[in-house]
Coordinates of C-alpha atoms and ligand atoms in Angstrom, one line a residue:
X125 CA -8.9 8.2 -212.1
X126 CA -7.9 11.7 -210.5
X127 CA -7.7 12.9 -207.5
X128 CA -9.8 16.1 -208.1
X129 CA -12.6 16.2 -205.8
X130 CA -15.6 16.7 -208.1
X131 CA -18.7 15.8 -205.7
X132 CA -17.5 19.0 -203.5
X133 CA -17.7 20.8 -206.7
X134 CA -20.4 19.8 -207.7
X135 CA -22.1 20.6 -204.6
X136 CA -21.7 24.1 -206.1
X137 CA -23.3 24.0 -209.4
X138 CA -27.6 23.7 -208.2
X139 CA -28.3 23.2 -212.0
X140 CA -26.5 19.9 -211.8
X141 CA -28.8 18.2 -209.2
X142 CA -32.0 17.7 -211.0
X143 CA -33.9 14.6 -213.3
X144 CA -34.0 14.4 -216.8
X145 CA -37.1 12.4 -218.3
X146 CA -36.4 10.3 -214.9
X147 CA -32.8 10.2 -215.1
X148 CA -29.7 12.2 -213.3
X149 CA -28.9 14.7 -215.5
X150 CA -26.1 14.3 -216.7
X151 CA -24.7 18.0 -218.6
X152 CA -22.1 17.3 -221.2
X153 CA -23.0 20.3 -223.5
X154 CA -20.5 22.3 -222.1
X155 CA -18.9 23.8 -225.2
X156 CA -21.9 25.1 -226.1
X157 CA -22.2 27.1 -221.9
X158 CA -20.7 26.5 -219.3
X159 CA -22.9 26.2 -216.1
X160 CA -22.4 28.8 -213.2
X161 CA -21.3 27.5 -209.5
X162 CA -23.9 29.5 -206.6
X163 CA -20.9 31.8 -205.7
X164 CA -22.0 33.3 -209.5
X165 CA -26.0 33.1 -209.1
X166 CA -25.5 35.0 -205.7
X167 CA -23.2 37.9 -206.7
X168 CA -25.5 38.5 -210.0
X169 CA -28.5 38.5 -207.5
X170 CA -26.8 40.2 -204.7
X171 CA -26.2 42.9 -207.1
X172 CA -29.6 43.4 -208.1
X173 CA -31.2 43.1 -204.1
X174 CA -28.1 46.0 -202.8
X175 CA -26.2 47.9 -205.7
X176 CA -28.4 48.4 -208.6
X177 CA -27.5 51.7 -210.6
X178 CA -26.1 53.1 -213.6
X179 CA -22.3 53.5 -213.9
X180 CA -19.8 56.6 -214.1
X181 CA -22.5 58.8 -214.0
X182 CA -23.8 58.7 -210.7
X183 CA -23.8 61.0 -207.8
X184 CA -24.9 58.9 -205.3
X185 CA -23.5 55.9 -203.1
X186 CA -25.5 53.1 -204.8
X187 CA -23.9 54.5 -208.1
X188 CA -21.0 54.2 -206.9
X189 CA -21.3 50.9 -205.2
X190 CA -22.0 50.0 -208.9
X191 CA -19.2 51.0 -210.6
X192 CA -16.8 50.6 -208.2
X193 CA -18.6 46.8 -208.6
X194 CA -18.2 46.8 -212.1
X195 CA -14.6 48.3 -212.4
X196 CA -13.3 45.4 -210.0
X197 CA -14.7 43.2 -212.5
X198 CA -12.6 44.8 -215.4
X199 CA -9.7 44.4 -213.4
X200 CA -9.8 41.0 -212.5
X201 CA -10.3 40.2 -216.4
X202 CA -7.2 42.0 -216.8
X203 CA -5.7 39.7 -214.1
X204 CA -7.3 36.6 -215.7
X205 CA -5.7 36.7 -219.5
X206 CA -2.1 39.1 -217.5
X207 CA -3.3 41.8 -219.4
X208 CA -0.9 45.0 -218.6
X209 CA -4.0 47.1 -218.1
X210 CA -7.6 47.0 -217.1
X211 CA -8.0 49.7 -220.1
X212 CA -7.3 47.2 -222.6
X213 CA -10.3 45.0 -221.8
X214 CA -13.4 46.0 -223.9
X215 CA -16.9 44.6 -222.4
X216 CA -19.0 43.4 -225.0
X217 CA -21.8 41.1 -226.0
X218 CA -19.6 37.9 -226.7
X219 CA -17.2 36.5 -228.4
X220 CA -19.0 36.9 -231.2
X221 CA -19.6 40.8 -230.8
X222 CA -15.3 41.2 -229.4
X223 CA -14.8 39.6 -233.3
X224 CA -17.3 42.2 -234.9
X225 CA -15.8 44.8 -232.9
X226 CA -12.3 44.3 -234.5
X227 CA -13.7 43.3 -238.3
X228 CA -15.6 46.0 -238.6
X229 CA -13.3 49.1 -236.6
X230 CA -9.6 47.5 -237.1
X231 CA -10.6 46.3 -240.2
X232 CA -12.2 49.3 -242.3
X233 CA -9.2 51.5 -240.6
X234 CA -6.7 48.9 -242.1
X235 CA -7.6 47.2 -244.8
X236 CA -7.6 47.6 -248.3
X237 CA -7.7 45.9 -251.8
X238 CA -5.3 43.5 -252.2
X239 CA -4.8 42.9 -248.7
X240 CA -5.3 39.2 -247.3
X241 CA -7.0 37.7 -244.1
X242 CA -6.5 34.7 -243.4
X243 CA -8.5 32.2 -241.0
X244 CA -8.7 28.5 -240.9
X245 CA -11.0 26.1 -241.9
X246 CA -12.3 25.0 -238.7
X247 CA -13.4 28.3 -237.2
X248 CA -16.5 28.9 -235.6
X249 CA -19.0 31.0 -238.0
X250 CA -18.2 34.3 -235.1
X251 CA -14.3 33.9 -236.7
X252 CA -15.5 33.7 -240.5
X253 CA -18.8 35.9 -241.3
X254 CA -17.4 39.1 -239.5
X255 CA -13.8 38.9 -241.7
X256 CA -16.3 38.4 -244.7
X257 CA -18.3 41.5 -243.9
X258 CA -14.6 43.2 -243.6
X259 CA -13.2 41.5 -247.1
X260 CA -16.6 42.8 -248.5
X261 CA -16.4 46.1 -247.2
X262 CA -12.4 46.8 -248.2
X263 CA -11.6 45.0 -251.4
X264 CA -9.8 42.7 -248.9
X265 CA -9.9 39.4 -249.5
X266 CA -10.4 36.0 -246.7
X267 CA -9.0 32.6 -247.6
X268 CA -9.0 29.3 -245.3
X269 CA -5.7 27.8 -243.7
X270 CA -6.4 24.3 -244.6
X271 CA -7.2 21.4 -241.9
X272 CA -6.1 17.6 -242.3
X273 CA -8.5 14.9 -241.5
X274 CA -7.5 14.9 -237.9
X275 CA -8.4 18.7 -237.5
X276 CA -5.0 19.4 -237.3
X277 CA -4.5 22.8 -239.2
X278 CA -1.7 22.3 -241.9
X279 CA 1.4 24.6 -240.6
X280 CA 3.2 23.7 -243.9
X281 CA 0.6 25.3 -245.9
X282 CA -0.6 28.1 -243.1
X283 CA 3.5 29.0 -243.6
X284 CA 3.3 29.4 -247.5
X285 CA 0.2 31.6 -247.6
X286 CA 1.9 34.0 -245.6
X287 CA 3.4 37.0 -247.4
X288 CA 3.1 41.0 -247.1
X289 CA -0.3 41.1 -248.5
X290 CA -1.3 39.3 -245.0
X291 CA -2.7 41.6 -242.6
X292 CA -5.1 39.6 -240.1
X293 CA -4.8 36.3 -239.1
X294 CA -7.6 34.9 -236.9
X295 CA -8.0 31.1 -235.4
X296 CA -9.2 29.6 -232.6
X297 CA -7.4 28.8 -229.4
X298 CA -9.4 25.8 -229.3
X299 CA -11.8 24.3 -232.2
X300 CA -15.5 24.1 -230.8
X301 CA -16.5 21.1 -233.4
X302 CA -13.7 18.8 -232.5
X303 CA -11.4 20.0 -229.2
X304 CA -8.4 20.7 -231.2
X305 CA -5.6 22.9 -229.1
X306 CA -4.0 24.9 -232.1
X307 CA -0.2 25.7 -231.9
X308 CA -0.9 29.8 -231.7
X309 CA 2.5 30.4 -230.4
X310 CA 3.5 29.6 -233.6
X311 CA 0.9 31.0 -235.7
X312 CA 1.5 34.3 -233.7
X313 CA 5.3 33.9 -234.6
X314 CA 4.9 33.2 -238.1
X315 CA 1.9 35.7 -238.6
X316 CA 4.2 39.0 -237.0
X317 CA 6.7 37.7 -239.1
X318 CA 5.1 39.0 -242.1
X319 CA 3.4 42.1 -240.3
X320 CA 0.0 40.9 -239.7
X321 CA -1.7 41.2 -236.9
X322 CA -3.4 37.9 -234.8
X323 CA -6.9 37.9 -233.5
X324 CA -6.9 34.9 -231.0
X325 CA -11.1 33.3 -230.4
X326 CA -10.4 32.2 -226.8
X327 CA -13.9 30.8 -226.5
X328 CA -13.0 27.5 -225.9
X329 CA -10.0 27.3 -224.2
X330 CA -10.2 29.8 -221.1
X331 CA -12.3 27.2 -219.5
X332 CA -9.6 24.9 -219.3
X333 CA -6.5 26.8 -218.2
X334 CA -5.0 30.2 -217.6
X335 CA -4.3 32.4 -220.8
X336 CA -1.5 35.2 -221.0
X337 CA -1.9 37.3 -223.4
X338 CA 1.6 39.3 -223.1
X339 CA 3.3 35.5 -223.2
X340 CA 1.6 34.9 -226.0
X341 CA 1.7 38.2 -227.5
X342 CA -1.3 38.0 -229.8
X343 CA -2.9 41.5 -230.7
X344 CA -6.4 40.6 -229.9
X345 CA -7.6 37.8 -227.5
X346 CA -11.9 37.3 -227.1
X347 CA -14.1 35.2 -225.1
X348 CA -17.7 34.8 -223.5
X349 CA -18.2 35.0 -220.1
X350 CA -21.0 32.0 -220.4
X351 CA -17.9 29.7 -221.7
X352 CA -16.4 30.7 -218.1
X353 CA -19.2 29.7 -215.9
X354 CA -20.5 33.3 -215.8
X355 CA -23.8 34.8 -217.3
X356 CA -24.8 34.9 -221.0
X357 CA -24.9 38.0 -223.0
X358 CA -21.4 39.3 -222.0
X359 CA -18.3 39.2 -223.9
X360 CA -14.4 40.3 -223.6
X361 CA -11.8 41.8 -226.0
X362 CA -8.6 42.5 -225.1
X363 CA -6.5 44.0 -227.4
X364 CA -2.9 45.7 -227.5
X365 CA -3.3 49.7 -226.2
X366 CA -1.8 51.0 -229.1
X367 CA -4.2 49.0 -231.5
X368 CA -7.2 50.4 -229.7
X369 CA -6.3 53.6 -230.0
X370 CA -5.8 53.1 -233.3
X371 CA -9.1 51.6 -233.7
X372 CA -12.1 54.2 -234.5
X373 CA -15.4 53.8 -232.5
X374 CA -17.5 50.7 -233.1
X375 CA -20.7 51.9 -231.8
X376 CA -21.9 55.7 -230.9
X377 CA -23.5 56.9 -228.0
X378 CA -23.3 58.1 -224.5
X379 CA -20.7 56.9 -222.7
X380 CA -18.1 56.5 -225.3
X381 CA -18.1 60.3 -226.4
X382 CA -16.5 63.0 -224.3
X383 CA -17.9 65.9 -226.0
X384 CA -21.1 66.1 -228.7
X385 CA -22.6 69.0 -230.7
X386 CA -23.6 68.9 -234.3
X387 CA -20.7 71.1 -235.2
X388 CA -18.8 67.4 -234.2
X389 CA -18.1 65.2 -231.7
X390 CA -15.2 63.7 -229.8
X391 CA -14.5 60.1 -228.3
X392 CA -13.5 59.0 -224.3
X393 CA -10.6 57.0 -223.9
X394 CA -10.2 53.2 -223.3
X395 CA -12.0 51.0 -222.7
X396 CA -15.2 53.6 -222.9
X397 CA -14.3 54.2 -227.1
X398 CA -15.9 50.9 -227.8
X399 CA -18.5 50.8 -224.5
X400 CA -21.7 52.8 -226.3
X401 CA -24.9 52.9 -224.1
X402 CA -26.0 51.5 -220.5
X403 CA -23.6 48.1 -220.0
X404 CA -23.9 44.7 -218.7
X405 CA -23.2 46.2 -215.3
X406 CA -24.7 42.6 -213.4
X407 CA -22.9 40.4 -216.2
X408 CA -19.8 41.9 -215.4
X409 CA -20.2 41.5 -211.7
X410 CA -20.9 37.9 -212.8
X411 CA -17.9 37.3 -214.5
X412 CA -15.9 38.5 -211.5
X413 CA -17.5 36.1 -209.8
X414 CA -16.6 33.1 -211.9
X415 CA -13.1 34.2 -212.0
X416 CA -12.8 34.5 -207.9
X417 CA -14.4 31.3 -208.2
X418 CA -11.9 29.9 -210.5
X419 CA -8.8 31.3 -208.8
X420 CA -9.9 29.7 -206.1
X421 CA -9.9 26.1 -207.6
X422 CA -7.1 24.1 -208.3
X423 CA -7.5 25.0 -212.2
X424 CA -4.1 22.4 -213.1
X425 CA -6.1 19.5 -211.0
X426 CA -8.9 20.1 -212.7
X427 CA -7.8 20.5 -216.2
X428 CA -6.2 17.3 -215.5
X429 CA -9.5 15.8 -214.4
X430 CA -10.8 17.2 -218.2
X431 CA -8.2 15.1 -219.7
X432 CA -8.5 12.2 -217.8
X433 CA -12.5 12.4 -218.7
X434 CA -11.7 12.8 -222.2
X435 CA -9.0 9.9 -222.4
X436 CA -11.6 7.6 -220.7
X437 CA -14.6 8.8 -223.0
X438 CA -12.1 8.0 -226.0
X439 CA -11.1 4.7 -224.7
X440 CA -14.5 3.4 -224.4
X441 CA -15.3 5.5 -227.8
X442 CA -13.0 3.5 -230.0
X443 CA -14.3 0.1 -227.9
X444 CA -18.0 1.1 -229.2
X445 CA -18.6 -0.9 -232.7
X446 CA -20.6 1.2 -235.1
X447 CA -19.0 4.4 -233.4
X448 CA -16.8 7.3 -235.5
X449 CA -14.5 9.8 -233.7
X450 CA -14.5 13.2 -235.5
X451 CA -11.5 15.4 -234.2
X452 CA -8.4 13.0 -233.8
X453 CA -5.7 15.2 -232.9
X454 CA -3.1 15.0 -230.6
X455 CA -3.6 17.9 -228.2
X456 CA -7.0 18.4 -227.3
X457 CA -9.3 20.0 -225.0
X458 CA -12.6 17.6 -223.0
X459 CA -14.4 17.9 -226.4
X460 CA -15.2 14.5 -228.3
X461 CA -17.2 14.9 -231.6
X462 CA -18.3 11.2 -232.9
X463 CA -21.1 10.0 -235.5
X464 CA -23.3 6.7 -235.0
X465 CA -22.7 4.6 -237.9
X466 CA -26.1 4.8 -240.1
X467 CA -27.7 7.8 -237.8
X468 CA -28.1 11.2 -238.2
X469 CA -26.5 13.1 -235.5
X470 CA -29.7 14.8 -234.3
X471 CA -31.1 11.2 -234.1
X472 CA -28.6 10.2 -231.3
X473 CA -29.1 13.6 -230.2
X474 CA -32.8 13.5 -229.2
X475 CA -32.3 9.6 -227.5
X476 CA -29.5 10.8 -225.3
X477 CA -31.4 13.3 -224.0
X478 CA -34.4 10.8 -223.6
X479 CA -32.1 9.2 -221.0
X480 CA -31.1 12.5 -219.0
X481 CA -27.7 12.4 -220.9
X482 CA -27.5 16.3 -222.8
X483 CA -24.4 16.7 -225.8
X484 CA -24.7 18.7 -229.1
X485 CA -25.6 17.9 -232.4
X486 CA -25.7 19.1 -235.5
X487 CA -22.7 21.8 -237.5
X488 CA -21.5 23.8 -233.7
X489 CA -21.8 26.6 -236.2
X490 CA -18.4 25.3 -238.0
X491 CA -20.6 24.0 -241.3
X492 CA -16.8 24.9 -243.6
X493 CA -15.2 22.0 -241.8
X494 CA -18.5 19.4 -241.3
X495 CA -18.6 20.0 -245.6
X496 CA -14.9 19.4 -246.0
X497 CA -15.6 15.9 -243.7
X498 CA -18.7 15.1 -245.9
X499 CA -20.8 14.9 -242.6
X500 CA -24.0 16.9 -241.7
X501 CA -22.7 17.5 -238.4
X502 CA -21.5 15.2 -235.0
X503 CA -22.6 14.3 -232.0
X504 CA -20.4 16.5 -229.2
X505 CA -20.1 15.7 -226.0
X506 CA -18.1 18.2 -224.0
X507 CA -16.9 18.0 -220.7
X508 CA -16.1 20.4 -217.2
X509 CA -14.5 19.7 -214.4
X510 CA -17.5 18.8 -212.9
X511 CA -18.4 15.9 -214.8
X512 CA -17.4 12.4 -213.6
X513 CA -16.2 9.0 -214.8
X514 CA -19.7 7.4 -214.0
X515 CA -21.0 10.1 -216.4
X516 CA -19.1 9.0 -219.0
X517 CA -20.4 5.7 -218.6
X518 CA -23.8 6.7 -218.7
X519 CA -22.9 8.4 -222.2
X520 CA -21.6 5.4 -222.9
X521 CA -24.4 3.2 -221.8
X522 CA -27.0 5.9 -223.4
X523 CA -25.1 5.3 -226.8
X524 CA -25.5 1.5 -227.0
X525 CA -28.8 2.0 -225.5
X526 CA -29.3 4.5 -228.7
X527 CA -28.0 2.2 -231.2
X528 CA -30.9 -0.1 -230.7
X529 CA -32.9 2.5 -231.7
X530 CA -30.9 3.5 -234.6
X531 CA -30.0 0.1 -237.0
Ligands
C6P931 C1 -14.9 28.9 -230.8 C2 -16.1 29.7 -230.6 N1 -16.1 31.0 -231.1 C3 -17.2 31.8 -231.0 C4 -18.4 31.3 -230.3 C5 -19.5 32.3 -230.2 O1 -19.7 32.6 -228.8 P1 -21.0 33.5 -228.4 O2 -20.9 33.6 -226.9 O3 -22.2 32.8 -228.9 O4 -20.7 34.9 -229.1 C6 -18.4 30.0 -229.8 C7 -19.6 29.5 -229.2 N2 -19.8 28.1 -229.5 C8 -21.0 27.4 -229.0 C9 -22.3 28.0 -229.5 S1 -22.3 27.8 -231.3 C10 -20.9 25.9 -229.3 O5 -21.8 25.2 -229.0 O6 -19.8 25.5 -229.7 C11 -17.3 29.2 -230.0 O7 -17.2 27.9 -229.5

């Protein structure tokens, strides 16, 4: 048990406090979004009812209420991942735009036929699709680092793909499909070694504890501000200063020029380059929110809450007959993918939620790794620091409940 005091937190998180088909709910689909404490829901809101206006172009004091706003919010990004500079945080869409971003303007700028990307076989489809677009588009080409049964990825053999020809190398912080922490201090090492560049998918993993991005000294670090308790559509991409400016334009438009006429057209500096069109200016606010929020919290207590979640979920896991664990390695985040014995994920999917209880199902958008398991998918339940044991136990109950359904 730990001494994290969850009921006060969960006094802040409204969504929490509601019946499901005539149950508690109880929320473990938090891999898939995170859910946001008041302190967020207000100072989106707040935004809307006092500040409202476009950004940098204003000449009036609501406008620069705004941006002043929405600035602060770039800053305390910056903060968040020890970034040297607020310039070298890009808003975007998500994750899954900050990976486009660098495919498509890193990648046409520097690569070529012959050269090699490399990312491995457990990556979320945002960490494939946009490297295949690059491959496509350069003559490059994108192979899988292989993964062991565990969902360990093989070092050995990540180690002996590397040569010259290597120029990106992209993998999770975290795998989505089965909680695995991957050793990216090493990768990092080992990729640099051979002059490619690393693209770190943060998604799942700045939930659960503080990133540095200059300790770790990856080149390009992304994540979703609806994976950190702040609002959907809204996305981050640091990258090194020197790399961005290297980078051309992803998107055109206003904001991201400083001069256009059809004789030609220059671009603004960082971050504006890659910030095209009217931004996510209440998102961003948001996300400041959920970071005030979380500097606030005791983020090591309640990381070791997470784990001491997960290690109870897994106890009783491997006491439940019939039940599979998929994702066994040794250093993981409060993600725990499993399969019912003679059920189809989305089977126990649908009666979980028929008692209140809400996981994932199906591939988690990771179908290379479900096809190198042989499974159609698993059953994920992930878990926040403001879940509790007796949740677990009603997951737990839920399941055997579910199994008399099932066989
Ligand atoms: C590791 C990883 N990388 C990229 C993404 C995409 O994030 P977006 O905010 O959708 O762009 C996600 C989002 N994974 C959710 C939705 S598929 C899940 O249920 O696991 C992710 O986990």
């Amino acid at each position: 048990k730990s001494g994290f005091d969850v009921e006060r937190i969960r006094a802040d998180f409204p969504i929490l406090h509601q019946q499901v088909n005539g149950q508690p709910l109880v929320y473990l689909d938090n891999a898939a979004t995170t859910q946001k404490p008041e302190q967020v829901i207000a100072a989106i809101s707040d935004y809307y009812r006092t500040d409202n206006s476009n950004v940098h172009r204003g000449a009036h004091a609501l406008a620069d209420r705004a941006t002043v706003k929405f600035e602060a919010a770039r800053e305390k990004v910056a903060q968040f991942l020890n970034a040297p500079a607020a310039k070298q945080i890009i808003w975007t869409r998500g994750t899954t735009e900050s990976i486009n971003l660098v495919a498509a303007s890193w990648g046409k700028a520097n690569l070529k036929p012959g050269d090699r990307i490399l990312v491995s076989a457990m990556e979320h489809h945002a960490n494939i699709v946009p490297w295949q677009f690059a491959a496509q588009a350069t003559g490059a080409t994108l192979e899988p680092i292989p993964v062991d049964a565990h969902g360990n990825i093989n070092m050995l053999a990540f180690d002996s793909m590397l040569d010259s020809h290597v120029k990106m190398v992209a993998v999770g912080h975290v795998s989505n499909a089965m909680g695995t922490i991957n050793p990216i201090e090493k990768i990092i090492t080992l990729a640099h070694a051979v002059g490619a560049r690393v693209l770190i998918d943060g998604a799942q993993a700045v939930s659960h504890w503080a990133v540095d991005v200059q300790k770790l000294n990856c080149d390009f670090y992304v994540f979703s501000a609806h994976k950190l308790f702040g609002p959907t559509g809204l996305g981050v991409l640091y990258g090194k200063e020197d790399l961005l400016n290297s980078m051309p334009p992803y998107q055109g438009g206003g904001e991201m020029i400083e001069t256009v006429s059809f004789a030609g057209t220059t671009f603004n500096q960082l971050p504006y380059k890659f910030e095209a069109g009217t931004p996510d200016i209440a998102g961003a606010i948001g996300l400041g929110a959920a970071i005030d929020y979380l500097n606030a919290l005791d983020r090591v207590a309640a990381a070791e809450h997470e784990q001491a979640l997960l290690a109870y979920a897994e106890e009783k896991a491997r006491a439940t007959s019939g039940l599979t664990l998929v994702g066994t390695a040794p250093h993981k985040t409060s993600v725990m993918s499993f399969l019912i014995d003679g059920a189809h994920p989305a089977d126990v999917g649908v009666l979980l939620d028929k008692q209140g209880v809400a996981v994932r199902t199906g591939n988690h958008c990771a179908q290379p790794i479900m096809d190198q398991f042989a499974i159609p998918g698993t059953v994920r339940a992930s878990f926040s620091f403001y879940n509790t044991f007796a949740e677990v136990d009603r997951l737990f109950a839920a399941i055997e409940k579910a199994k008399t359904f099932l066989v």
